[in-house]
């Protein structure tokens, strides 16, 4: 008698027995699976294109004359160390010549480089500057190999000569302000 009242109470609230899983009408068709794959690929392609457009184009490398002038300005801090300064300016000058004129100068001795200029004739791009280059490169060689420190006047003159050479050999600007 004690349990019958409980079952009667439970049945009043409409509690029912547990049923098993509801069967589906069939497995997803190949069209549904194919459509899901195509949708996933389309989303991946859209994300790739979006990210690719957001990336900025890399900036063009600086022009050889810009690099050389910046390196020359940075080297001026070494003017109180004459040997190191003159050696560094000689390296800057050689790298500039190589990158600007495609003339191999960093792997040649000064004598080999100057002989090459002499054989290039009077119409070569460096012909008007042959004497200036000779003086600067020989001064750099004296500092590098003989450890002969130049005086303050020679240091100032070499700095001015290299900077003037770089500015004189810079190609003319294009009308739109771009690089040549």
PDB file of N, CA, C and O in Angstrom, residues 88-157:
ATOM      1  N   UNK A  88      87.689  52.065 -43.501  1.00  0.00           N
ATOM      2  CA  UNK A  88      86.243  51.902 -43.687  1.00  0.00           C
ATOM      3  C   UNK A  88      85.761  52.675 -44.904  1.00  0.00           C
ATOM      4  O   UNK A  88      84.961  52.174 -45.693  1.00  0.00           O
ATOM      5  N   UNK A  89      86.251  53.893 -45.104  1.00  0.00           N
ATOM      6  CA  UNK A  89      85.835  54.694 -46.263  1.00  0.00           C
ATOM      7  C   UNK A  89      86.281  54.016 -47.558  1.00  0.00           C
ATOM      8  O   UNK A  89      85.549  54.005 -48.544  1.00  0.00           O
ATOM      9  N   UNK A  90      87.471  53.430 -47.561  1.00  0.00           N
ATOM     10  CA  UNK A  90      87.928  52.697 -48.737  1.00  0.00           C
ATOM     11  C   UNK A  90      87.017  51.523 -49.068  1.00  0.00           C
ATOM     12  O   UNK A  90      86.698  51.264 -50.236  1.00  0.00           O
ATOM     13  N   UNK A  91      86.563  50.800 -48.043  1.00  0.00           N
ATOM     14  CA  UNK A  91      85.636  49.685 -48.254  1.00  0.00           C
ATOM     15  C   UNK A  91      84.298  50.181 -48.797  1.00  0.00           C
ATOM     16  O   UNK A  91      83.706  49.574 -49.693  1.00  0.00           O
ATOM     17  N   UNK A  92      83.806  51.277 -48.240  1.00  0.00           N
ATOM     18  CA  UNK A  92      82.536  51.855 -48.705  1.00  0.00           C
ATOM     19  C   UNK A  92      82.664  52.245 -50.166  1.00  0.00           C
ATOM     20  O   UNK A  92      81.776  51.962 -50.984  1.00  0.00           O
ATOM     21  N   UNK A  93      83.751  52.884 -50.532  1.00  0.00           N
ATOM     22  CA  UNK A  93      83.970  53.308 -51.912  1.00  0.00           C
ATOM     23  C   UNK A  93      84.011  52.108 -52.847  1.00  0.00           C
ATOM     24  O   UNK A  93      83.366  52.106 -53.898  1.00  0.00           O
ATOM     25  N   UNK A  94      84.726  51.066 -52.475  1.00  0.00           N
ATOM     26  CA  UNK A  94      84.815  49.875 -53.327  1.00  0.00           C
ATOM     27  C   UNK A  94      83.455  49.188 -53.490  1.00  0.00           C
ATOM     28  O   UNK A  94      83.087  48.780 -54.590  1.00  0.00           O
ATOM     29  N   UNK A  95      82.710  49.061 -52.400  1.00  0.00           N
ATOM     30  CA  UNK A  95      81.380  48.430 -52.504  1.00  0.00           C
ATOM     31  C   UNK A  95      80.451  49.266 -53.370  1.00  0.00           C
ATOM     32  O   UNK A  95      79.644  48.725 -54.139  1.00  0.00           O
ATOM     33  N   UNK A  96      80.539  50.582 -53.245  1.00  0.00           N
ATOM     34  CA  UNK A  96      79.700  51.446 -54.074  1.00  0.00           C
ATOM     35  C   UNK A  96      80.028  51.264 -55.553  1.00  0.00           C
ATOM     36  O   UNK A  96      79.133  51.131 -56.383  1.00  0.00           O
ATOM     37  N   UNK A  97      81.303  51.270 -55.889  1.00  0.00           N
ATOM     38  CA  UNK A  97      81.706  51.102 -57.287  1.00  0.00           C
ATOM     39  C   UNK A  97      81.190  49.769 -57.822  1.00  0.00           C
ATOM     40  O   UNK A  97      80.657  49.691 -58.934  1.00  0.00           O
ATOM     41  N   UNK A  98      81.304  48.739 -57.011  1.00  0.00           N
ATOM     42  CA  UNK A  98      80.871  47.417 -57.461  1.00  0.00           C
ATOM     43  C   UNK A  98      79.366  47.358 -57.660  1.00  0.00           C
ATOM     44  O   UNK A  98      78.875  46.825 -58.656  1.00  0.00           O
ATOM     45  N   UNK A  99      78.599  47.897 -56.726  1.00  0.00           N
ATOM     46  CA  UNK A  99      77.145  47.812 -56.852  1.00  0.00           C
ATOM     47  C   UNK A  99      76.588  48.802 -57.866  1.00  0.00           C
ATOM     48  O   UNK A  99      75.615  48.503 -58.554  1.00  0.00           O
ATOM     49  N   UNK A 100      77.178  49.959 -57.992  1.00  0.00           N
ATOM     50  CA  UNK A 100      76.651  50.982 -58.909  1.00  0.00           C
ATOM     51  C   UNK A 100      77.055  50.728 -60.357  1.00  0.00           C
ATOM     52  O   UNK A 100      76.258  50.888 -61.269  1.00  0.00           O
ATOM     53  N   UNK A 101      78.302  50.307 -60.580  1.00  0.00           N
ATOM     54  CA  UNK A 101      78.803  50.194 -61.947  1.00  0.00           C
ATOM     55  C   UNK A 101      79.033  48.757 -62.388  1.00  0.00           C
ATOM     56  O   UNK A 101      79.453  48.520 -63.521  1.00  0.00           O
ATOM     57  N   UNK A 102      78.780  47.813 -61.503  1.00  0.00           N
ATOM     58  CA  UNK A 102      79.013  46.388 -61.793  1.00  0.00           C
ATOM     59  C   UNK A 102      80.452  46.149 -62.234  1.00  0.00           C
ATOM     60  O   UNK A 102      80.723  45.363 -63.135  1.00  0.00           O
ATOM     61  N   UNK A 103      81.357  46.867 -61.603  1.00  0.00           N
ATOM     62  CA  UNK A 103      82.787  46.703 -61.855  1.00  0.00           C
ATOM     63  C   UNK A 103      83.364  46.020 -60.624  1.00  0.00           C
ATOM     64  O   UNK A 103      83.235  46.535 -59.513  1.00  0.00           O
ATOM     65  N   UNK A 104      83.959  44.916 -60.837  1.00  0.00           N
ATOM     66  CA  UNK A 104      84.508  44.145 -59.724  1.00  0.00           C
ATOM     67  C   UNK A 104      85.667  44.919 -59.096  1.00  0.00           C
ATOM     68  O   UNK A 104      86.711  45.105 -59.717  1.00  0.00           O
ATOM     69  N   UNK A 105      85.463  45.366 -57.865  1.00  0.00           N
ATOM     70  CA  UNK A 105      86.511  46.153 -57.216  1.00  0.00           C
ATOM     71  C   UNK A 105      86.857  45.640 -55.825  1.00  0.00           C
ATOM     72  O   UNK A 105      87.942  45.909 -55.338  1.00  0.00           O
ATOM     73  N   UNK A 106      85.959  44.907 -55.198  1.00  0.00           N
ATOM     74  CA  UNK A 106      86.226  44.461 -53.836  1.00  0.00           C
ATOM     75  C   UNK A 106      87.178  43.271 -53.794  1.00  0.00           C
ATOM     76  O   UNK A 106      87.748  42.982 -52.746  1.00  0.00           O
ATOM     77  N   UNK A 107      87.359  42.593 -54.899  1.00  0.00           N
ATOM     78  CA  UNK A 107      88.244  41.421 -54.939  1.00  0.00           C
ATOM     79  C   UNK A 107      89.541  41.700 -55.690  1.00  0.00           C
ATOM     80  O   UNK A 107      90.260  40.787 -56.043  1.00  0.00           O
ATOM     81  N   UNK A 108      89.806  42.949 -55.969  1.00  0.00           N
ATOM     82  CA  UNK A 108      91.024  43.321 -56.687  1.00  0.00           C
ATOM     83  C   UNK A 108      91.894  44.214 -55.806  1.00  0.00           C
ATOM     84  O   UNK A 108      91.385  44.934 -54.944  1.00  0.00           O
ATOM     85  N   UNK A 109      93.175  44.177 -56.091  1.00  0.00           N
ATOM     86  CA  UNK A 109      94.048  45.151 -55.448  1.00  0.00           C
ATOM     87  C   UNK A 109      93.785  46.506 -56.094  1.00  0.00           C
ATOM     88  O   UNK A 109      93.170  46.591 -57.166  1.00  0.00           O
ATOM     89  N   UNK A 110      94.264  47.539 -55.458  1.00  0.00           N
ATOM     90  CA  UNK A 110      94.091  48.873 -56.036  1.00  0.00           C
ATOM     91  C   UNK A 110      94.778  48.962 -57.386  1.00  0.00           C
ATOM     92  O   UNK A 110      94.212  49.521 -58.336  1.00  0.00           O
ATOM     93  N   UNK A 111      95.947  48.387 -57.499  1.00  0.00           N
ATOM     94  CA  UNK A 111      96.678  48.410 -58.772  1.00  0.00           C
ATOM     95  C   UNK A 111      95.872  47.695 -59.867  1.00  0.00           C
ATOM     96  O   UNK A 111      95.725  48.214 -60.976  1.00  0.00           O
ATOM     97  N   UNK A 112      95.322  46.522 -59.567  1.00  0.00           N
ATOM     98  CA  UNK A 112      94.522  45.784 -60.563  1.00  0.00           C
ATOM     99  C   UNK A 112      93.294  46.587 -60.973  1.00  0.00           C
ATOM    100  O   UNK A 112      92.951  46.664 -62.154  1.00  0.00           O
ATOM    101  N   UNK A 113      92.643  47.189 -59.984  1.00  0.00           N
ATOM    102  CA  UNK A 113      91.449  47.978 -60.269  1.00  0.00           C
ATOM    103  C   UNK A 113      91.777  49.166 -61.169  1.00  0.00           C
ATOM    104  O   UNK A 113      91.084  49.424 -62.162  1.00  0.00           O
ATOM    105  N   UNK A 114      92.837  49.896 -60.844  1.00  0.00           N
ATOM    106  CA  UNK A 114      93.210  51.080 -61.633  1.00  0.00           C
ATOM    107  C   UNK A 114      93.665  50.682 -63.033  1.00  0.00           C
ATOM    108  O   UNK A 114      93.387  51.403 -64.003  1.00  0.00           O
ATOM    109  N   UNK A 115      94.355  49.556 -63.178  1.00  0.00           N
ATOM    110  CA  UNK A 115      94.747  49.070 -64.508  1.00  0.00           C
ATOM    111  C   UNK A 115      93.511  48.742 -65.333  1.00  0.00           C
ATOM    112  O   UNK A 115      93.449  49.036 -66.531  1.00  0.00           O
ATOM    113  N   UNK A 116      92.516  48.147 -64.688  1.00  0.00           N
ATOM    114  CA  UNK A 116      91.262  47.858 -65.381  1.00  0.00           C
ATOM    115  C   UNK A 116      90.578  49.117 -65.871  1.00  0.00           C
ATOM    116  O   UNK A 116      90.018  49.156 -66.970  1.00  0.00           O
ATOM    117  N   UNK A 117      90.646  50.170 -65.074  1.00  0.00           N
ATOM    118  CA  UNK A 117      90.065  51.447 -65.498  1.00  0.00           C
ATOM    119  C   UNK A 117      90.838  52.037 -66.675  1.00  0.00           C
ATOM    120  O   UNK A 117      90.255  52.625 -67.584  1.00  0.00           O
ATOM    121  N   UNK A 118      92.140  51.869 -66.641  1.00  0.00           N
ATOM    122  CA  UNK A 118      92.960  52.403 -67.723  1.00  0.00           C
ATOM    123  C   UNK A 118      92.641  51.695 -69.039  1.00  0.00           C
ATOM    124  O   UNK A 118      92.551  52.329 -70.087  1.00  0.00           O
ATOM    125  N   UNK A 119      92.395  50.393 -68.969  1.00  0.00           N
ATOM    126  CA  UNK A 119      92.077  49.635 -70.180  1.00  0.00           C
ATOM    127  C   UNK A 119      90.648  49.862 -70.656  1.00  0.00           C
ATOM    128  O   UNK A 119      90.321  49.590 -71.800  1.00  0.00           O
ATOM    129  N   UNK A 120      89.791  50.353 -69.779  1.00  0.00           N
ATOM    130  CA  UNK A 120      88.403  50.585 -70.196  1.00  0.00           C
ATOM    131  C   UNK A 120      88.290  51.804 -71.111  1.00  0.00           C
ATOM    132  O   UNK A 120      87.262  52.013 -71.747  1.00  0.00           O
ATOM    133  N   UNK A 121      89.345  52.607 -71.173  1.00  0.00           N
ATOM    134  CA  UNK A 121      89.363  53.727 -72.111  1.00  0.00           C
ATOM    135  C   UNK A 121      88.800  55.003 -71.519  1.00  0.00           C
ATOM    136  O   UNK A 121      88.378  55.065 -70.375  1.00  0.00           O
ATOM    137  N   UNK A 122      88.804  56.013 -72.343  1.00  0.00           N
ATOM    138  CA  UNK A 122      88.347  57.335 -71.925  1.00  0.00           C
ATOM    139  C   UNK A 122      86.825  57.447 -71.878  1.00  0.00           C
ATOM    140  O   UNK A 122      86.295  58.427 -71.387  1.00  0.00           O
ATOM    141  N   UNK A 123      86.128  56.452 -72.426  1.00  0.00           N
ATOM    142  CA  UNK A 123      84.670  56.533 -72.478  1.00  0.00           C
ATOM    143  C   UNK A 123      84.004  55.695 -71.387  1.00  0.00           C
ATOM    144  O   UNK A 123      82.793  55.593 -71.354  1.00  0.00           O
ATOM    145  N   UNK A 124      84.792  55.088 -70.509  1.00  0.00           N
ATOM    146  CA  UNK A 124      84.231  54.315 -69.409  1.00  0.00           C
ATOM    147  C   UNK A 124      83.536  55.219 -68.406  1.00  0.00           C
ATOM    148  O   UNK A 124      83.837  56.420 -68.321  1.00  0.00           O
ATOM    149  N   UNK A 125      82.618  54.689 -67.616  1.00  0.00           N
ATOM    150  CA  UNK A 125      81.863  55.535 -66.679  1.00  0.00           C
ATOM    151  C   UNK A 125      82.728  56.139 -65.575  1.00  0.00           C
ATOM    152  O   UNK A 125      82.375  57.169 -65.016  1.00  0.00           O
ATOM    153  N   UNK A 126      83.873  55.522 -65.289  1.00  0.00           N
ATOM    154  CA  UNK A 126      84.728  56.031 -64.217  1.00  0.00           C
ATOM    155  C   UNK A 126      85.940  56.800 -64.725  1.00  0.00           C
ATOM    156  O   UNK A 126      86.767  57.250 -63.929  1.00  0.00           O
ATOM    157  N   UNK A 127      86.057  56.949 -66.036  1.00  0.00           N
ATOM    158  CA  UNK A 127      87.224  57.629 -66.617  1.00  0.00           C
ATOM    159  C   UNK A 127      87.431  59.038 -66.056  1.00  0.00           C
ATOM    160  O   UNK A 127      88.559  59.390 -65.707  1.00  0.00           O
ATOM    161  N   UNK A 128      86.401  59.864 -65.928  1.00  0.00           N
ATOM    162  CA  UNK A 128      86.636  61.220 -65.404  1.00  0.00           C
ATOM    163  C   UNK A 128      87.078  61.248 -63.940  1.00  0.00           C
ATOM    164  O   UNK A 128      87.591  62.249 -63.463  1.00  0.00           O
ATOM    165  N   UNK A 129      86.886  60.154 -63.224  1.00  0.00           N
ATOM    166  CA  UNK A 129      87.166  60.123 -61.791  1.00  0.00           C
ATOM    167  C   UNK A 129      88.397  59.279 -61.457  1.00  0.00           C
ATOM    168  O   UNK A 129      88.662  59.019 -60.287  1.00  0.00           O
ATOM    169  N   UNK A 130      89.127  58.865 -62.460  1.00  0.00           N
ATOM    170  CA  UNK A 130      90.249  57.946 -62.255  1.00  0.00           C
ATOM    171  C   UNK A 130      91.271  58.498 -61.247  1.00  0.00           C
ATOM    172  O   UNK A 130      91.715  57.783 -60.359  1.00  0.00           O
ATOM    173  N   UNK A 131      91.632  59.747 -61.363  1.00  0.00           N
ATOM    174  CA  UNK A 131      92.643  60.332 -60.478  1.00  0.00           C
ATOM    175  C   UNK A 131      92.132  60.414 -59.033  1.00  0.00           C
ATOM    176  O   UNK A 131      92.861  60.092 -58.094  1.00  0.00           O
ATOM    177  N   UNK A 132      90.894  60.848 -58.856  1.00  0.00           N
ATOM    178  CA  UNK A 132      90.318  60.921 -57.513  1.00  0.00           C
ATOM    179  C   UNK A 132      90.263  59.542 -56.863  1.00  0.00           C
ATOM    180  O   UNK A 132      90.595  59.387 -55.685  1.00  0.00           O
ATOM    181  N   UNK A 133      89.836  58.558 -57.642  1.00  0.00           N
ATOM    182  CA  UNK A 133      89.748  57.196 -57.121  1.00  0.00           C
ATOM    183  C   UNK A 133      91.125  56.669 -56.735  1.00  0.00           C
ATOM    184  O   UNK A 133      91.282  56.017 -55.698  1.00  0.00           O
ATOM    185  N   UNK A 134      92.103  56.955 -57.559  1.00  0.00           N
ATOM    186  CA  UNK A 134      93.462  56.497 -57.267  1.00  0.00           C
ATOM    187  C   UNK A 134      93.941  57.055 -55.928  1.00  0.00           C
ATOM    188  O   UNK A 134      94.448  56.336 -55.072  1.00  0.00           O
ATOM    189  N   UNK A 135      93.750  58.366 -55.726  1.00  0.00           N
ATOM    190  CA  UNK A 135      94.190  58.990 -54.474  1.00  0.00           C
ATOM    191  C   UNK A 135      93.477  58.404 -53.255  1.00  0.00           C
ATOM    192  O   UNK A 135      94.110  58.090 -52.240  1.00  0.00           O
ATOM    193  N   UNK A 136      92.173  58.237 -53.353  1.00  0.00           N
ATOM    194  CA  UNK A 136      91.408  57.708 -52.214  1.00  0.00           C
ATOM    195  C   UNK A 136      91.774  56.262 -51.914  1.00  0.00           C
ATOM    196  O   UNK A 136      91.981  55.886 -50.753  1.00  0.00           O
ATOM    197  N   UNK A 137      91.865  55.439 -52.953  1.00  0.00           N
ATOM    198  CA  UNK A 137      92.159  54.028 -52.734  1.00  0.00           C
ATOM    199  C   UNK A 137      93.593  53.808 -52.256  1.00  0.00           C
ATOM    200  O   UNK A 137      93.856  52.944 -51.412  1.00  0.00           O
ATOM    201  N   UNK A 138      94.524  54.599 -52.769  1.00  0.00           N
ATOM    202  CA  UNK A 138      95.905  54.462 -52.291  1.00  0.00           C
ATOM    203  C   UNK A 138      96.029  54.914 -50.843  1.00  0.00           C
ATOM    204  O   UNK A 138      96.763  54.310 -50.064  1.00  0.00           O
ATOM    205  N   UNK A 139      95.312  55.959 -50.472  1.00  0.00           N
ATOM    206  CA  UNK A 139      95.324  56.400 -49.072  1.00  0.00           C
ATOM    207  C   UNK A 139      94.734  55.319 -48.166  1.00  0.00           C
ATOM    208  O   UNK A 139      95.257  55.049 -47.085  1.00  0.00           O
ATOM    209  N   UNK A 140      93.667  54.673 -48.616  1.00  0.00           N
ATOM    210  CA  UNK A 140      93.065  53.585 -47.836  1.00  0.00           C
ATOM    211  C   UNK A 140      94.032  52.407 -47.712  1.00  0.00           C
ATOM    212  O   UNK A 140      94.124  51.776 -46.650  1.00  0.00           O
ATOM    213  N   UNK A 141      94.760  52.116 -48.785  1.00  0.00           N
ATOM    214  CA  UNK A 141      95.746  51.028 -48.740  1.00  0.00           C
ATOM    215  C   UNK A 141      96.876  51.343 -47.762  1.00  0.00           C
ATOM    216  O   UNK A 141      97.339  50.468 -47.028  1.00  0.00           O
ATOM    217  N   UNK A 142      97.339  52.599 -47.751  1.00  0.00           N
ATOM    218  CA  UNK A 142      98.395  52.984 -46.813  1.00  0.00           C
ATOM    219  C   UNK A 142      97.924  52.808 -45.361  1.00  0.00           C
ATOM    220  O   UNK A 142      98.689  52.371 -44.501  1.00  0.00           O
ATOM    221  N   UNK A 143      96.679  53.142 -45.109  1.00  0.00           N
ATOM    222  CA  UNK A 143      96.146  52.987 -43.754  1.00  0.00           C
ATOM    223  C   UNK A 143      95.960  51.512 -43.406  1.00  0.00           C
ATOM    224  O   UNK A 143      96.253  51.089 -42.282  1.00  0.00           O
ATOM    225  N   UNK A 144      95.499  50.740 -44.361  1.00  0.00           N
ATOM    226  CA  UNK A 144      95.184  49.337 -44.094  1.00  0.00           C
ATOM    227  C   UNK A 144      96.441  48.474 -43.987  1.00  0.00           C
ATOM    228  O   UNK A 144      96.561  47.660 -43.070  1.00  0.00           O
ATOM    229  N   UNK A 145      97.366  48.626 -44.909  1.00  0.00           N
ATOM    230  CA  UNK A 145      98.502  47.716 -44.974  1.00  0.00           C
ATOM    231  C   UNK A 145      99.767  48.268 -44.307  1.00  0.00           C
ATOM    232  O   UNK A 145     100.502  47.528 -43.672  1.00  0.00           O
ATOM    233  N   UNK A 146     100.028  49.553 -44.456  1.00  0.00           N
ATOM    234  CA  UNK A 146     101.231  50.133 -43.870  1.00  0.00           C
ATOM    235  C   UNK A 146     100.952  50.741 -42.501  1.00  0.00           C
ATOM    236  O   UNK A 146     101.880  51.179 -41.825  1.00  0.00           O
ATOM    237  N   UNK A 147      99.666  50.804 -42.118  1.00  0.00           N
ATOM    238  CA  UNK A 147      99.258  51.392 -40.851  1.00  0.00           C
ATOM    239  C   UNK A 147      99.749  52.833 -40.734  1.00  0.00           C
ATOM    240  O   UNK A 147     100.120  53.306 -39.671  1.00  0.00           O
ATOM    241  N   UNK A 148      99.723  53.536 -41.866  1.00  0.00           N
ATOM    242  CA  UNK A 148     100.156  54.924 -41.923  1.00  0.00           C
ATOM    243  C   UNK A 148      98.916  55.804 -41.748  1.00  0.00           C
ATOM    244  O   UNK A 148      98.042  55.848 -42.616  1.00  0.00           O
ATOM    245  N   UNK A 149      98.844  56.487 -40.628  1.00  0.00           N
ATOM    246  CA  UNK A 149      97.675  57.306 -40.310  1.00  0.00           C
ATOM    247  C   UNK A 149      97.757  58.643 -41.032  1.00  0.00           C
ATOM    248  O   UNK A 149      98.747  59.360 -40.911  1.00  0.00           O
ATOM    249  N   UNK A 150      96.719  59.014 -41.767  1.00  0.00           N
ATOM    250  CA  UNK A 150      96.711  60.313 -42.426  1.00  0.00           C
ATOM    251  C   UNK A 150      96.381  61.420 -41.428  1.00  0.00           C
ATOM    252  O   UNK A 150      95.807  61.184 -40.368  1.00  0.00           O
ATOM    253  N   UNK A 151      96.716  62.618 -41.808  1.00  0.00           N
ATOM    254  CA  UNK A 151      96.424  63.775 -40.968  1.00  0.00           C
ATOM    255  C   UNK A 151      94.965  64.189 -41.108  1.00  0.00           C
ATOM    256  O   UNK A 151      94.241  63.720 -41.993  1.00  0.00           O
ATOM    257  N   UNK A 152      94.520  65.098 -40.250  1.00  0.00           N
ATOM    258  CA  UNK A 152      93.125  65.553 -40.284  1.00  0.00           C
ATOM    259  C   UNK A 152      92.729  66.163 -41.636  1.00  0.00           C
ATOM    260  O   UNK A 152      91.596  65.995 -42.077  1.00  0.00           O
ATOM    261  N   UNK A 153      93.666  66.857 -42.295  1.00  0.00           N
ATOM    262  CA  UNK A 153      93.347  67.446 -43.596  1.00  0.00           C
ATOM    263  C   UNK A 153      93.097  66.367 -44.642  1.00  0.00           C
ATOM    264  O   UNK A 153      92.191  66.494 -45.470  1.00  0.00           O
ATOM    265  N   UNK A 154      93.890  65.311 -44.613  1.00  0.00           N
ATOM    266  CA  UNK A 154      93.703  64.207 -45.552  1.00  0.00           C
ATOM    267  C   UNK A 154      92.381  63.476 -45.298  1.00  0.00           C
ATOM    268  O   UNK A 154      91.695  63.066 -46.231  1.00  0.00           O
ATOM    269  N   UNK A 155      92.039  63.329 -44.033  1.00  0.00           N
ATOM    270  CA  UNK A 155      90.782  62.659 -43.685  1.00  0.00           C
ATOM    271  C   UNK A 155      89.599  63.471 -44.196  1.00  0.00           C
ATOM    272  O   UNK A 155      88.681  62.941 -44.828  1.00  0.00           O
ATOM    273  N   UNK A 156      89.624  64.779 -43.955  1.00  0.00           N
ATOM    274  CA  UNK A 156      88.546  65.643 -44.437  1.00  0.00           C
ATOM    275  C   UNK A 156      88.481  65.639 -45.956  1.00  0.00           C
ATOM    276  O   UNK A 156      87.390  65.573 -46.539  1.00  0.00           O
ATOM    277  N   UNK A 157      89.632  65.701 -46.595  1.00  0.00           N
ATOM    278  CA  UNK A 157      89.670  65.693 -48.057  1.00  0.00           C
ATOM    279  C   UNK A 157      89.159  64.390 -48.631  1.00  0.00           C
ATOM    280  O   UNK A 157      88.436  64.381 -49.635  1.00  0.00           O
TER     281      UNK A 157
END
